[in-house]
Coordinates of C-alpha atoms and ligand atoms in Angstrom, one line a residue:
M21 CA 13.8 15.0 15.2
S22 CA 13.2 15.3 11.6
R23 CA 10.8 18.3 10.7
K24 CA 7.4 18.4 9.6
P25 CA 7.0 17.4 5.7
V26 CA 5.4 20.1 3.6
V27 CA 2.7 17.9 1.5
G28 CA 1.2 20.3 -1.2
V29 CA -1.9 19.4 -2.6
L30 CA -2.9 20.3 -6.5
A31 CA -5.9 22.8 -6.5
L32 CA -6.7 23.4 -10.0
Q33 CA -10.1 21.8 -9.6
G34 CA -11.4 18.7 -7.5
D35 CA -11.8 17.9 -3.9
V36 CA -8.9 19.3 -2.4
R37 CA -10.6 20.7 0.7
E38 CA -10.6 16.9 1.8
H39 CA -6.8 16.4 1.4
L40 CA -6.4 19.7 2.7
A41 CA -8.1 18.2 5.7
T42 CA -6.5 14.8 6.1
L43 CA -2.9 15.2 5.8
P44 CA -2.5 17.6 9.4
E45 CA -4.0 14.6 11.0
L46 CA -1.1 12.5 10.1
G47 CA 1.5 15.2 10.8
A48 CA 2.0 17.1 7.7
E49 CA 1.8 20.6 6.9
A50 CA -1.0 20.4 4.0
V51 CA -0.7 23.5 1.7
I52 CA -1.9 24.8 -1.6
V53 CA 0.0 24.6 -4.9
R54 CA -1.4 26.3 -7.9
R55 CA 1.7 28.2 -9.4
P56 CA 5.2 26.5 -10.2
E57 CA 6.6 28.4 -7.5
E58 CA 4.3 27.0 -4.6
L59 CA 5.6 23.3 -6.0
A60 CA 8.8 24.1 -5.8
G61 CA 8.3 24.8 -1.8
V62 CA 6.9 21.0 -1.1
D63 CA 8.4 18.2 0.1
A64 CA 5.5 15.9 -1.8
L65 CA 2.2 16.5 -3.3
V66 CA -1.2 15.1 -3.6
V67 CA -3.4 15.3 -7.2
P68 CA -7.1 14.7 -5.8
G69 CA -9.7 13.4 -7.6
G70 CA -12.0 15.7 -10.2
E71 CA -12.3 15.6 -13.8
S72 CA -9.0 15.0 -15.3
T73 CA -9.4 16.7 -18.4
T74 CA -10.4 20.1 -17.3
M75 CA -7.3 19.5 -14.7
A76 CA -5.0 18.6 -17.3
K77 CA -5.7 21.7 -19.3
L78 CA -5.4 23.9 -16.0
A79 CA -2.2 22.6 -15.4
A80 CA -1.1 23.7 -19.2
R81 CA -2.4 27.1 -18.8
F82 CA -0.8 27.6 -15.3
G83 CA 2.4 26.7 -16.5
L84 CA 2.5 23.8 -14.0
L85 CA 2.8 20.7 -17.2
E86 CA 6.6 20.8 -17.5
P87 CA 7.5 21.7 -13.3
L88 CA 5.0 18.9 -12.6
R89 CA 7.1 16.3 -15.1
A90 CA 10.2 17.6 -13.8
A91 CA 9.2 17.6 -10.1
V92 CA 8.2 13.8 -10.7
A93 CA 11.6 13.0 -12.5
D94 CA 13.5 14.2 -9.6
G95 CA 11.8 12.2 -7.7
L96 CA 9.2 14.2 -5.8
P97 CA 6.6 11.9 -4.1
V98 CA 2.8 12.3 -5.5
Y99 CA 0.0 10.7 -4.4
G100 CA -2.8 10.6 -7.2
S101 CA -6.4 9.4 -6.0
C102 CA -8.7 9.0 -9.2
A103 CA -8.3 12.1 -11.5
G104 CA -5.3 12.1 -9.6
M105 CA -4.4 8.5 -10.5
I106 CA -5.0 9.3 -14.4
M107 CA -2.9 12.8 -14.5
L108 CA 0.2 10.4 -13.4
A109 CA -0.5 7.8 -15.9
D110 CA 2.2 7.5 -19.0
R111 CA -0.9 6.0 -20.8
L112 CA -4.7 6.6 -21.7
L113 CA -7.5 4.8 -22.5
D114 CA -11.1 6.1 -23.2
A115 CA -9.3 9.6 -23.3
P116 CA -9.7 12.4 -25.8
P117 CA -6.6 12.5 -28.2
D118 CA -5.6 15.9 -26.7
Q119 CA -5.6 14.9 -23.3
V120 CA -2.4 15.3 -22.0
T121 CA -0.7 13.6 -18.3
V122 CA 2.4 14.4 -16.2
G123 CA 2.9 10.7 -16.3
G124 CA 5.5 9.1 -14.4
L125 CA 3.9 5.9 -13.6
D126 CA 4.4 3.4 -16.4
V127 CA 0.8 2.1 -16.1
T128 CA -2.3 2.3 -18.8
V129 CA -4.9 3.7 -17.0
R130 CA -8.6 3.5 -18.6
R131 CA -10.7 6.4 -17.8
N132 CA -14.1 5.9 -16.3
A133 CA -13.7 2.2 -16.6
F134 CA -16.4 0.9 -14.2
G135 CA -18.9 1.8 -17.0
R136 CA -20.6 4.8 -17.5
Q137 CA -24.1 3.4 -16.4
V138 CA -22.8 3.1 -13.2
D139 CA -21.4 6.3 -11.5
S140 CA -20.3 5.3 -8.1
F141 CA -19.2 1.9 -6.8
E142 CA -18.2 0.9 -3.5
S143 CA -16.3 -2.0 -2.4
Q144 CA -13.6 -3.3 0.0
V145 CA -10.2 -3.8 -1.0
E146 CA -7.1 -4.5 0.5
I147 CA -4.1 -2.7 0.0
E148 CA -0.4 -3.8 0.4
G149 CA 1.3 -2.0 3.0
V150 CA -2.2 -1.1 4.8
A151 CA -2.6 -3.2 8.1
G152 CA -5.8 -4.3 9.3
D153 CA -9.4 -4.4 7.8
P154 CA -9.7 -4.0 4.2
V155 CA -9.9 0.0 3.0
H156 CA -13.4 0.9 2.4
A157 CA -13.1 2.0 -1.3
V158 CA -15.2 4.8 -2.6
F159 CA -14.9 4.7 -6.8
I160 CA -17.0 7.8 -8.5
R161 CA -16.8 7.6 -12.5
A162 CA -13.5 5.8 -11.8
P163 CA -10.6 4.6 -13.7
W164 CA -8.5 1.4 -13.3
V165 CA -5.3 0.4 -14.5
E166 CA -5.4 -1.7 -17.3
E167 CA -2.1 -2.6 -17.8
A168 CA 1.0 -2.2 -15.4
G169 CA 4.9 -2.1 -16.3
E170 CA 7.4 -4.5 -14.3
G171 CA 8.6 -1.4 -11.9
V172 CA 5.0 -1.4 -10.5
Q173 CA 3.8 -2.7 -7.7
V174 CA 0.1 -3.9 -7.7
L175 CA -1.1 -2.5 -4.2
G176 CA -5.0 -3.5 -4.8
R177 CA -7.2 -5.0 -6.8
V178 CA -10.9 -5.5 -6.8
V179 CA -12.3 -8.9 -5.4
G180 CA -15.6 -9.9 -6.5
G181 CA -18.3 -8.5 -9.1
P182 CA -17.8 -7.4 -12.7
A183 CA -14.5 -5.7 -11.9
D184 CA -13.4 -8.8 -10.0
G185 CA -9.3 -8.4 -10.3
R186 CA -9.1 -5.1 -11.6
I187 CA -6.1 -3.1 -10.5
V188 CA -7.0 -0.2 -8.2
A189 CA -4.0 0.9 -6.5
V190 CA -0.2 1.1 -7.5
R191 CA 3.2 2.4 -6.4
Q192 CA 6.2 2.8 -8.6
G193 CA 9.0 4.7 -6.7
N194 CA 7.7 7.6 -4.9
L195 CA 4.4 7.5 -7.0
V196 CA 1.1 6.1 -5.1
A197 CA -2.4 6.0 -7.1
T198 CA -5.8 4.8 -6.3
S199 CA -8.7 4.7 -8.3
F200 CA -10.7 5.1 -5.3
H201 CA -11.0 8.1 -2.8
P202 CA -9.7 7.5 0.8
E203 CA -10.4 11.3 1.7
L204 CA -14.2 10.8 1.4
T205 CA -14.5 8.1 4.0
G206 CA -12.3 9.3 6.9
D207 CA -10.1 6.3 6.2
R208 CA -6.6 7.7 6.7
R209 CA -4.3 4.4 6.1
V210 CA -3.9 5.3 2.6
H211 CA -2.5 9.2 3.2
A212 CA -0.6 7.3 6.0
L213 CA 1.3 5.1 3.7
F214 CA 1.9 8.2 1.5
V215 CA 3.2 10.0 4.1
D216 CA 5.7 7.4 5.4
I217 CA 7.2 7.4 2.0
V218 CA 7.6 11.3 1.9
R219 CA 9.1 11.1 5.3
R220 CA 11.8 8.4 4.6
R221 CA 12.4 10.6 1.5
L222 CA 12.8 13.8 3.6
A223 CA 15.4 11.5 5.8
E224 CA 17.2 10.5 3.4
R225 CA 17.9 13.8 1.8
A226 CA 18.7 15.5 4.9
G227 CA 21.3 12.1 5.3
A228 CA 22.7 13.2 2.2
V229 CA 23.1 16.6 3.0
A230 CA 24.7 16.2 5.7
G231 CA 27.0 13.4 4.2
N232 CA 27.9 16.3 1.6
E233 CA 28.8 18.7 4.3
E234 CA 30.9 16.1 6.1
D235 CA 32.7 15.6 3.2
Q236 CA 33.7 19.0 2.7
Ligands
LIG20 N1 -13.8 10.7 -14.5 C1 -12.8 11.3 -13.9 C2 -11.8 11.9 -15.2 O1 -11.9 10.8 -16.1 C3 -12.1 10.9 -12.5 C4 -13.4 11.0 -11.2 C5 -12.9 11.4 -10.2 O2 -11.6 11.4 -9.8 N2 -14.0 11.0 -9.2 O3 -10.9 12.8 -14.6

């Protein structure tokens, strides 16, 4: 049997606790990541919702930006929710000119996209890879994906209302991002989708190591 995946939660700022509580319910070990050494010890990472401008500044200050970029380039599975989606985006709109991101997702993300007047908004969103009822999505000063590159799989869009058709869930390789906060609703299905990706990568790597050992 394969070992339990260790999933880090980037704990610089934001709704860290909710992710730490959700992940063990899916059979993953959840640990806090604040330092590069801690990042090096995880099989995957969740970047929570919060305030992306603050999170980005803290990531730079804690010396995490470059290690995070290197980990993403190396194929580390990362799930970003809300501010986490912003952190994973290659390009931002409505962001301060000096706001940096980890990047890796070939998307243009608009911050606070649902309108400054509407602080939060809820909707039912069908997510590809999530079976059963649509996900009850809670958006809090949320971004959306304004444009997605060719290699990006759109997992979900808003249906109806002024944001009709807007992209709010995407996947590219081992990176997953949602505009909304599944960790706040008790619905674990988006996290389950992510933990599946993490398990698959662990199994692949274990296979690769076993293969190398046989070669020797
Ligand atoms: N508006 C926030 C930002 O730009 C994101 C909000 C959230 O994560 N709930 O970082």
